[in-house]
PDB file of C-alpha atoms in Angstrom:
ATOM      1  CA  UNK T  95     -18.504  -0.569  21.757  1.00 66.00           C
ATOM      2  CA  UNK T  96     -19.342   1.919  19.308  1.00 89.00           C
ATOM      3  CA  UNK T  97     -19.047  -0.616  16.668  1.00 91.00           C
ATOM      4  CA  UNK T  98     -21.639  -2.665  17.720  1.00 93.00           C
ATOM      5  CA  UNK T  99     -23.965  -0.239  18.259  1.00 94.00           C
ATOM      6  CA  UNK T 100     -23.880   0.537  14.416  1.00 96.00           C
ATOM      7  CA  UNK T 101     -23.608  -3.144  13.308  1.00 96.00           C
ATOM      8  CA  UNK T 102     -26.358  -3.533  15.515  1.00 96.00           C
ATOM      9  CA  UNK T 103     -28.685  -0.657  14.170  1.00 97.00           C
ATOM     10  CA  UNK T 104     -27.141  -1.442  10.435  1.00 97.00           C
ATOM     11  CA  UNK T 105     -28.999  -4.888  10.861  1.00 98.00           C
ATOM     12  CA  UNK T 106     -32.150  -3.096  12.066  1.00 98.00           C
ATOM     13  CA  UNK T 107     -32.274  -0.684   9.095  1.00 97.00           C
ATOM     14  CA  UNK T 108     -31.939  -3.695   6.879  1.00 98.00           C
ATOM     15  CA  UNK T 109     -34.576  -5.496   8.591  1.00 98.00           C
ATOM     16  CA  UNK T 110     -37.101  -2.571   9.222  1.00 96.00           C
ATOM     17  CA  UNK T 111     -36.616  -1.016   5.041  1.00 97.00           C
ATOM     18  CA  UNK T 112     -36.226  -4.099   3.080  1.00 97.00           C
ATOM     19  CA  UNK T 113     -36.943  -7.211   5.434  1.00 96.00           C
ATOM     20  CA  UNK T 114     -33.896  -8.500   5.661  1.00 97.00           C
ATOM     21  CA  UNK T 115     -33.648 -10.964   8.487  1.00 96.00           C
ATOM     22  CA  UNK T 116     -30.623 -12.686   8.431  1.00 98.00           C
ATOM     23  CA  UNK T 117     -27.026 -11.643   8.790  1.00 98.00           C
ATOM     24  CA  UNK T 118     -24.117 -13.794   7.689  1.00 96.00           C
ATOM     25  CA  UNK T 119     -20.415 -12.952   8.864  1.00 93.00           C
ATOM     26  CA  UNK T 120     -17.491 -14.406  10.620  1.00 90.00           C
ATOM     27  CA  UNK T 121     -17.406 -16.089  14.215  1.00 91.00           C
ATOM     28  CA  UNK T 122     -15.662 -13.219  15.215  1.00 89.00           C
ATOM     29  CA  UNK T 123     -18.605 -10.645  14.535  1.00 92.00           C
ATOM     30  CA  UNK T 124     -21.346 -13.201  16.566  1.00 95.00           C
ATOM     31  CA  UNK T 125     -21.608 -10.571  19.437  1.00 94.00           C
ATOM     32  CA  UNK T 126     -22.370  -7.511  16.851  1.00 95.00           C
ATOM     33  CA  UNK T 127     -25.082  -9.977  14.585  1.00 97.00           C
ATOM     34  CA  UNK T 128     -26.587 -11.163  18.507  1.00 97.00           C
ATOM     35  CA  UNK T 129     -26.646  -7.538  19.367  1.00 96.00           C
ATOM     36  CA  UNK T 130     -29.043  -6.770  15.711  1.00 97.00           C
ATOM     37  CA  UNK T 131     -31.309  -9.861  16.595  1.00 98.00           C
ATOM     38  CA  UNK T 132     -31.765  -8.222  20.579  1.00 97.00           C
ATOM     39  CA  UNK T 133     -32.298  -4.706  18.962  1.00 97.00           C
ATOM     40  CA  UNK T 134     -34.863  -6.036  15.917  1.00 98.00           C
ATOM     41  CA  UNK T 135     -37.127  -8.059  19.146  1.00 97.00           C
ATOM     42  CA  UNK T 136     -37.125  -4.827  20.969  1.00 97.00           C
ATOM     43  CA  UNK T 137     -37.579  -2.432  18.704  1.00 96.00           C
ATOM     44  CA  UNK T 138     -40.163  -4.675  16.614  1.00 96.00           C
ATOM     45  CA  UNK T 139     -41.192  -7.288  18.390  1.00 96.00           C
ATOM     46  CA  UNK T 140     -39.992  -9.380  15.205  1.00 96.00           C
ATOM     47  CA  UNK T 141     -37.798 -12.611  15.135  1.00 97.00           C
ATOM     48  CA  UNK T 142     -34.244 -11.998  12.843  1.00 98.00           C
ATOM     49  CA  UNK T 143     -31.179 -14.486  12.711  1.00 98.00           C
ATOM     50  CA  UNK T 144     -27.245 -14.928  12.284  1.00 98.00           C
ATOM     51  CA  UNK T 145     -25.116 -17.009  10.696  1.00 97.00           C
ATOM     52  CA  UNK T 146     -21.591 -17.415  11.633  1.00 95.00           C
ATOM     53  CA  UNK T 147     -18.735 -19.129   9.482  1.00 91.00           C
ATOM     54  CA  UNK T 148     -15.390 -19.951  10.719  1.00 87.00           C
ATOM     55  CA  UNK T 149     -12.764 -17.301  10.180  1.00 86.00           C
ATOM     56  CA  UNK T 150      -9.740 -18.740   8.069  1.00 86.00           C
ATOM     57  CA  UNK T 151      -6.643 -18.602  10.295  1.00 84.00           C
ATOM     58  CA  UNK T 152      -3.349 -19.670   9.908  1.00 80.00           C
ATOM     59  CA  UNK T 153      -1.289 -22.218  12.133  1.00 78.00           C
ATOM     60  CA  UNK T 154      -0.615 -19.267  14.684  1.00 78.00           C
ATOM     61  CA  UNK T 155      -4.167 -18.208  15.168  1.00 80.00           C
ATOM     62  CA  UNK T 156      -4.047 -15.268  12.247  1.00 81.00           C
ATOM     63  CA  UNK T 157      -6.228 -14.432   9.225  1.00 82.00           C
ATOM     64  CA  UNK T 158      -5.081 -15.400   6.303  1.00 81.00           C
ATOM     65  CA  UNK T 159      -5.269 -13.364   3.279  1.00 73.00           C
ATOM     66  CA  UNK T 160      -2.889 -10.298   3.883  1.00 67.00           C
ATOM     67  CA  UNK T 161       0.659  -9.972   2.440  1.00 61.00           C
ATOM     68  CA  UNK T 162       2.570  -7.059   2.413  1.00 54.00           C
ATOM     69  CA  UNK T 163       0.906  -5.095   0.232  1.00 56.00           C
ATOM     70  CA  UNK T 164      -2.599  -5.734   1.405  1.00 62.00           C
ATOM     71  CA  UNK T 165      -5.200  -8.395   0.884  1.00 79.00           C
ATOM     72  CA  UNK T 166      -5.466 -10.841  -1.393  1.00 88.00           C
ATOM     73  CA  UNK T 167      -8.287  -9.782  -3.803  1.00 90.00           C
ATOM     74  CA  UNK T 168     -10.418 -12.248  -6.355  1.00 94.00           C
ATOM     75  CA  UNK T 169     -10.227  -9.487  -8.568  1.00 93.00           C
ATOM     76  CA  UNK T 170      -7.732  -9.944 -10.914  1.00 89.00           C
ATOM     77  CA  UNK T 171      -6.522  -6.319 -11.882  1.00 84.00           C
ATOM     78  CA  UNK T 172      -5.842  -6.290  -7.690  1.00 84.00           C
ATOM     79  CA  UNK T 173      -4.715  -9.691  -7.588  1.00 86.00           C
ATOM     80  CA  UNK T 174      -3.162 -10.702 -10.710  1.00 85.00           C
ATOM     81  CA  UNK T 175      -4.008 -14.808 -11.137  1.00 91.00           C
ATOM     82  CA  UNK T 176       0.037 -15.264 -11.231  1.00 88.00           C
ATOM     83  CA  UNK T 177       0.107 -13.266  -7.268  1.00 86.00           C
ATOM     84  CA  UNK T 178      -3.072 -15.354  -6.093  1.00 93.00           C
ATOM     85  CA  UNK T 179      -1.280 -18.542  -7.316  1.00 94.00           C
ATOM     86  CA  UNK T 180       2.229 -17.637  -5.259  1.00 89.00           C
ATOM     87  CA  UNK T 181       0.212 -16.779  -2.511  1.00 90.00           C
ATOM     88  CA  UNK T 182      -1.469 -20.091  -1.760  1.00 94.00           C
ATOM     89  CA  UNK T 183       1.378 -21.939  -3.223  1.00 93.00           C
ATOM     90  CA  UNK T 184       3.811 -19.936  -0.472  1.00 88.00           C
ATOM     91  CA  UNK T 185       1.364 -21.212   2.689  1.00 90.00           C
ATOM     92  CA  UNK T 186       3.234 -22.455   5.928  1.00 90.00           C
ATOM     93  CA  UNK T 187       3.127 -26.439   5.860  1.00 93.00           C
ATOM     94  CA  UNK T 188       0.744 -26.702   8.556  1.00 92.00           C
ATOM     95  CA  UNK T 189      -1.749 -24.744   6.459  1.00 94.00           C
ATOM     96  CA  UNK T 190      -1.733 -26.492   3.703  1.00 96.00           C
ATOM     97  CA  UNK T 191      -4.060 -29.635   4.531  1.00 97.00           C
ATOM     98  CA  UNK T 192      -6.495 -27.261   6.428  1.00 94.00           C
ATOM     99  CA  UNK T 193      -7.089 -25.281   3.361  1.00 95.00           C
ATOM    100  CA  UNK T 194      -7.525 -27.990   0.747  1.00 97.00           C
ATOM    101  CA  UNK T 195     -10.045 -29.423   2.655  1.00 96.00           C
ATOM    102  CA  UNK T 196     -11.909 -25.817   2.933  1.00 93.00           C
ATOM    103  CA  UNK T 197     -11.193 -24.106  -0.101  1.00 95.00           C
ATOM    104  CA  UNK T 198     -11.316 -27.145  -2.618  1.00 97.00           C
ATOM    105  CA  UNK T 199     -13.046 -29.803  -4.427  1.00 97.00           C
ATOM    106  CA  UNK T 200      -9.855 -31.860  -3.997  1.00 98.00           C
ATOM    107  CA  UNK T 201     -11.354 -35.162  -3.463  1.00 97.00           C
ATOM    108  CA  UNK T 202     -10.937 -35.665   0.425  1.00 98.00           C
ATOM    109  CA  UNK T 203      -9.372 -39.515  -0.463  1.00 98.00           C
ATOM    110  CA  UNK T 204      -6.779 -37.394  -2.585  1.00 98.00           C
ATOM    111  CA  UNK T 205      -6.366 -34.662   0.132  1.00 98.00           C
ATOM    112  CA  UNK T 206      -5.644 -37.497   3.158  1.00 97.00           C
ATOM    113  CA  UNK T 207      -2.861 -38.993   0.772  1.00 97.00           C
ATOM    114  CA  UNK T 208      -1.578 -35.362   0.226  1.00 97.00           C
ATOM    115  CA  UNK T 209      -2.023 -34.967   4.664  1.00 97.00           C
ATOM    116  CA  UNK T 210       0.868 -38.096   4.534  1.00 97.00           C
ATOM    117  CA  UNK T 211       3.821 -36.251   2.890  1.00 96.00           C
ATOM    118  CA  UNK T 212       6.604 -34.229   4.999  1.00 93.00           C
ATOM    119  CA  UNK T 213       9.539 -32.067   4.368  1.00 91.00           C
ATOM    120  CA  UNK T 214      10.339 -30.869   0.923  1.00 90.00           C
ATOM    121  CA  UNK T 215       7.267 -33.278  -0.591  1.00 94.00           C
ATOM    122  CA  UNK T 216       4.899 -30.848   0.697  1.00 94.00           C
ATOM    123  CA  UNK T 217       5.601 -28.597  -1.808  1.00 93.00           C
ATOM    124  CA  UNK T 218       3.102 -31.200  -4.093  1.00 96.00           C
ATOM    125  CA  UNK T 219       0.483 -30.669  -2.092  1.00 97.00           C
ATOM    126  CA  UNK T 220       0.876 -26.835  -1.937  1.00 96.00           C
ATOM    127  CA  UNK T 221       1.415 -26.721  -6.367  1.00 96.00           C
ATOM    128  CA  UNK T 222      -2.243 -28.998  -6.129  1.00 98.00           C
ATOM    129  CA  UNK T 223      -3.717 -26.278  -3.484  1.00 98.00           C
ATOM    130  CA  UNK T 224      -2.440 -23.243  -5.446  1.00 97.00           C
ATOM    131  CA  UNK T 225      -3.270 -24.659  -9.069  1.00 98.00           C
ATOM    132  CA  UNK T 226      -6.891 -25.631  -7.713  1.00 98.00           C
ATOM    133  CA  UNK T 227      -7.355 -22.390  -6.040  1.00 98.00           C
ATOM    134  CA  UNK T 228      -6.364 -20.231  -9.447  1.00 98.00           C
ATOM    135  CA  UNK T 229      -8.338 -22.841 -11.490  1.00 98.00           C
ATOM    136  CA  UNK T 230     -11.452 -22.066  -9.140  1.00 98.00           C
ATOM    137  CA  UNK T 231     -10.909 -18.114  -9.452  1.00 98.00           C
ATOM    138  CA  UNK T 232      -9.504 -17.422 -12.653  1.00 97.00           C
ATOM    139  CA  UNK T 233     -10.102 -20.239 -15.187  1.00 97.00           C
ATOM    140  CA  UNK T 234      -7.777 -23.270 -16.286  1.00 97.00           C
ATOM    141  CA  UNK T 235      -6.050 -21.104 -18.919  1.00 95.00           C
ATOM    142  CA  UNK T 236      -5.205 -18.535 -15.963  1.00 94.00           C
ATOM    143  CA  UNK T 237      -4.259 -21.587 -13.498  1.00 96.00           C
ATOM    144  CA  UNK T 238      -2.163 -22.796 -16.180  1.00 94.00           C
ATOM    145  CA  UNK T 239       0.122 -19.685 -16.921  1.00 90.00           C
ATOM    146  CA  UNK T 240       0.454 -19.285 -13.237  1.00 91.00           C
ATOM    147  CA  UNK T 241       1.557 -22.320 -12.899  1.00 92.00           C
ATOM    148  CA  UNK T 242       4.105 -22.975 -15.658  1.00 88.00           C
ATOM    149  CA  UNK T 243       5.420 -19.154 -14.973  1.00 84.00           C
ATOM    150  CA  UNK T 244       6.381 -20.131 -11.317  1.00 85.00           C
ATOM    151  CA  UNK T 245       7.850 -22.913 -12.208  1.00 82.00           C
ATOM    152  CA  UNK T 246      10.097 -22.081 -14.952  1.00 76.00           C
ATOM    153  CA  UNK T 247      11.493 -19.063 -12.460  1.00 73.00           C
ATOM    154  CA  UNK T 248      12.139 -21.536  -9.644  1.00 69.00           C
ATOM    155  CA  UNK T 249      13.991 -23.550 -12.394  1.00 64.00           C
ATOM    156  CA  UNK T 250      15.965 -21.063 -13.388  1.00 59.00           C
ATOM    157  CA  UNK T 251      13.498 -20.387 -16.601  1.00 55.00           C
ATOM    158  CA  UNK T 252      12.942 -17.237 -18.439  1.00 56.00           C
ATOM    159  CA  UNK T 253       9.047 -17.143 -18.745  1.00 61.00           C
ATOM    160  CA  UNK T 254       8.282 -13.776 -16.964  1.00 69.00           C
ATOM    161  CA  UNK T 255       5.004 -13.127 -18.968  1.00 70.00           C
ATOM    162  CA  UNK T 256       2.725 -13.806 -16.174  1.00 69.00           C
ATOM    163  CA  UNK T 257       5.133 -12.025 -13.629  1.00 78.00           C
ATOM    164  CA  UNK T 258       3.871  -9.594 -11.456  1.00 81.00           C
ATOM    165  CA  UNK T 259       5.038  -6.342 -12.430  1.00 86.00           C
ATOM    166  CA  UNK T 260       5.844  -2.292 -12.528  1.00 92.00           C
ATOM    167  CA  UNK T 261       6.327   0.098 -15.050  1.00 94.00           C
ATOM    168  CA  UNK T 262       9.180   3.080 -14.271  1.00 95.00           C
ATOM    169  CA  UNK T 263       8.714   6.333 -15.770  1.00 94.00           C
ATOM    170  CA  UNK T 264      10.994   8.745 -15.901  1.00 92.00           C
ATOM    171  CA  UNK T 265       9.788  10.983 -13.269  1.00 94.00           C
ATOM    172  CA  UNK T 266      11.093   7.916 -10.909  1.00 95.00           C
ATOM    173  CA  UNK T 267      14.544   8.385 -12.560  1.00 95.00           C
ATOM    174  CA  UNK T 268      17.050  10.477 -10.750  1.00 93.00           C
ATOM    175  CA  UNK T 269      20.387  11.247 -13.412  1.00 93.00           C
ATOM    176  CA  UNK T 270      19.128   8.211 -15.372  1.00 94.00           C
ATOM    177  CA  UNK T 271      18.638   5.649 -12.737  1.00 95.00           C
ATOM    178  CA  UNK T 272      17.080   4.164  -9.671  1.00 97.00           C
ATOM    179  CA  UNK T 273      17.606   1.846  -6.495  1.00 96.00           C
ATOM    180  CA  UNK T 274      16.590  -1.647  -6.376  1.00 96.00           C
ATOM    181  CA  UNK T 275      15.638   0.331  -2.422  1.00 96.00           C
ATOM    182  CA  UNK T 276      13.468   2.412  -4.677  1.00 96.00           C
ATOM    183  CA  UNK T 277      12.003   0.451  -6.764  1.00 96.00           C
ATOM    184  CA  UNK T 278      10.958  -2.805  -4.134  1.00 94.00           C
ATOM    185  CA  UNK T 279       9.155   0.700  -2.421  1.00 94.00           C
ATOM    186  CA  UNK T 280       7.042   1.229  -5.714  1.00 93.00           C
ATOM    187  CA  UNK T 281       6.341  -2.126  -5.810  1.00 90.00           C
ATOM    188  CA  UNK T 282       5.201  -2.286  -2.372  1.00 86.00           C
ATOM    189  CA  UNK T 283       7.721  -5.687  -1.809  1.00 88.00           C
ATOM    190  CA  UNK T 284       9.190  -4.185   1.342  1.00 89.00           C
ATOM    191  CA  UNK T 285       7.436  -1.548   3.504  1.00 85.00           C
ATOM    192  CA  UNK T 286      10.333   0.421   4.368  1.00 90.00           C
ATOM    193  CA  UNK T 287      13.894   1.283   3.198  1.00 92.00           C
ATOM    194  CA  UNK T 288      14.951  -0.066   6.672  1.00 93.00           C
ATOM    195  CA  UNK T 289      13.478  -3.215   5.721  1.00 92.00           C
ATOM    196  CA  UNK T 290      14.923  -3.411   2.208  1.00 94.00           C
ATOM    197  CA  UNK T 291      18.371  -2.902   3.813  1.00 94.00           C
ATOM    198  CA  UNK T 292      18.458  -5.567   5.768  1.00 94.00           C
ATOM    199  CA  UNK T 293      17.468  -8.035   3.295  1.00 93.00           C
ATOM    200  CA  UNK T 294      20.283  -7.019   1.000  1.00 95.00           C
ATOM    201  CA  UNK T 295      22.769  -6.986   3.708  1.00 94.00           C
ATOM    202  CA  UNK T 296      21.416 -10.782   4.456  1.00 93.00           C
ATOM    203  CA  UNK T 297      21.699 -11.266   0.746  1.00 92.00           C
ATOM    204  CA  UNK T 298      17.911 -11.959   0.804  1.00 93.00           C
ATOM    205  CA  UNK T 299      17.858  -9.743  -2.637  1.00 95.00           C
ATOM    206  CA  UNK T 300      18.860 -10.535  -6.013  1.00 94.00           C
ATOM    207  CA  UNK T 301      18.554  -8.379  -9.561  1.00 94.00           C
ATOM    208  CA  UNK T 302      18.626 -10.656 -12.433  1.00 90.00           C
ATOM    209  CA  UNK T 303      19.736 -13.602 -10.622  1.00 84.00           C
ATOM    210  CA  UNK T 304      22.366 -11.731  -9.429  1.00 90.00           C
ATOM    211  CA  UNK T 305      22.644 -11.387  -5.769  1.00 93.00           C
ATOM    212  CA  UNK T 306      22.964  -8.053  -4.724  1.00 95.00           C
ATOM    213  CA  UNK T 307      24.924  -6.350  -1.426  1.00 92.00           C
ATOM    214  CA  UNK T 308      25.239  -3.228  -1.593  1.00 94.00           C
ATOM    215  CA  UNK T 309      22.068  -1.284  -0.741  1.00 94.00           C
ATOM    216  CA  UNK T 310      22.850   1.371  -2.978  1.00 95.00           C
ATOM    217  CA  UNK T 311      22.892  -0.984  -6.082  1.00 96.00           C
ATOM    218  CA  UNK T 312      20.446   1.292  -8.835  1.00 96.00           C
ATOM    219  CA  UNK T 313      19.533   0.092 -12.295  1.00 96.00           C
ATOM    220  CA  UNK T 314      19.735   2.302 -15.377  1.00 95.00           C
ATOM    221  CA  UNK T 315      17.626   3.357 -17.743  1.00 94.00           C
ATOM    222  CA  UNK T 316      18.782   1.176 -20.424  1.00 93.00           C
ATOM    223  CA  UNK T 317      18.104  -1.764 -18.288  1.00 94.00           C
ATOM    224  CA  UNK T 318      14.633  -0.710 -17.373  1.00 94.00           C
ATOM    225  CA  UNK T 319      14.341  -1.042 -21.733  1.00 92.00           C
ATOM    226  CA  UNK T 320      14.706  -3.961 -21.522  1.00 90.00           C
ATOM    227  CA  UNK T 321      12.891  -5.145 -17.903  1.00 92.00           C
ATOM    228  CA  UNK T 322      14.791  -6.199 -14.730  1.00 93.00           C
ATOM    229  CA  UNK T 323      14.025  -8.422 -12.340  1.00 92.00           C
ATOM    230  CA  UNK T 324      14.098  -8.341  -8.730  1.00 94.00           C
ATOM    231  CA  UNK T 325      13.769 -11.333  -6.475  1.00 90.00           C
ATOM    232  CA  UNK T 326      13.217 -10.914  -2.762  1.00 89.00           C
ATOM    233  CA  UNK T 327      14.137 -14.301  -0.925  1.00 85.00           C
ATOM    234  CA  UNK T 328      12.947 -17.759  -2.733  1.00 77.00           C
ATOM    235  CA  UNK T 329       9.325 -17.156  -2.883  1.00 75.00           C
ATOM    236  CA  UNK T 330       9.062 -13.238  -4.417  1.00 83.00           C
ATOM    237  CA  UNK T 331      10.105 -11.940  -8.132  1.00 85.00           C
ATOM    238  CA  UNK T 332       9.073  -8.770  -9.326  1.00 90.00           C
ATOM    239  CA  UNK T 333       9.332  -7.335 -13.420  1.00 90.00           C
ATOM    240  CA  UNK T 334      10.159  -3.630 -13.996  1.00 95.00           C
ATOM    241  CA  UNK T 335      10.259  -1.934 -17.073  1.00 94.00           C
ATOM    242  CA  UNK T 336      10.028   1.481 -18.406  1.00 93.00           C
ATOM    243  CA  UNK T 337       6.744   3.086 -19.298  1.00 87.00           C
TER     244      UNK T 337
END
């Protein structure tokens, strides 16, 4: 309630100080932008409009655009072009189509070929949504890096330049070490140490394409020199090094 009231008046300020008469959001916000337009007709006796746009939802009714360590930003020093590129190329198969046909200039002749493929053959369709995507945002040169980075790692590759990553320092050292717990905390890859521990138990976690079962597995120092890396399912790989 108290929300509205303050979208609402936020609308009239705009309107009343600079003439701003329209107010663009998502469907879900139509009430709050209807509630401006009422207050602006009876406060002014003037005319003001909305514009809604449909939210972007996944297959179960959820916005899009979060992962575990927040939203997915266009900004590339919070999003690095290698993140945004796992992130569409990770969307759940019935995603896919929807948001090639929103988010692209894939030509819709292309996309409706792409909309015909099942199983493991999807994964085309989500490299062509991801690549697109990071081409749009970041460049071709950016797109490009993403792309050949996550693909050399899924084949077993050792291109981690374009790797998200996390520099140790020695403050996060205790008697010359750390936890792979530890450092999937810094890295914000798990949000608790409960969480963490069950994925190693599962043998969800690996360190250097070794997989990992004890949850008190810690890297040195010395290995930090030289980077590790930390892979959380299929999907996730993380650098760390030492600062």
């Amino acid at each position: 309630f108290n929300y509205m009231i303050m979208q609402s008046y936020d609308f009239y300020s705009l309107y009343q100080r600079y003439g701003c008469n329209l107010q663009f959001g998502g469907d879900d916000q139509w009430s709050n932008m209807i509630g401006g337009m009422e207050l602006i007709r009876r406060k002014l006796g003037k005319e003001a409009n909305a514009m809604t746009i449909t939210l972007l939802t996944n297959s179960e009714g959820k916005k899009m655009g979060k992962t575990q360590k927040g939203a997915v930003w266009l900004d590339a020093e919070k999003t690095t072009p290698y993140e945004f590129y796992q992130y569409w190329r990770n969307v759940d198969d019935g995603d896919v189509i929807k948001c090639m046909k929103l988010l692209t200039f894939i030509p819709m002749e292309e996309i409706n070929e792409y909309a015909k493929l099942e199983g493991a053959d999807l994964n085309k369709a989500k490299e062509a949504l991801a690549y697109s995507l990071t081409e749009l945002v970041h460049g071709e040169e950016e797109a490009d890096k993403a792309q050949t980075a996550a693909k050399a790692l899924f084949a077993g590759g050792s291109d981690d330049s374009n790797m998200p990553s996390t520099e140790v320092t020695c403050d996060d050292l205790e008697d010359g070490k750390i936890t792979v717990l530890a450092l999937m905390i810094k890295a914000g890859m798990i949000k608790s140490n409960g969480e963490g521990r069950r994925l190693i138990q599962q043998g969800g976690v690996s360190l250097d394409d070794e997989k990992i079962t004890d949850v008190f597995t810690t890297v040195t120092e010395e290995q930090l020199k030289n980077s590790v890396i930390v892979k959380k399912g299929k999907k996730v790989f993380h650098k760390f090094t030492l600062a």
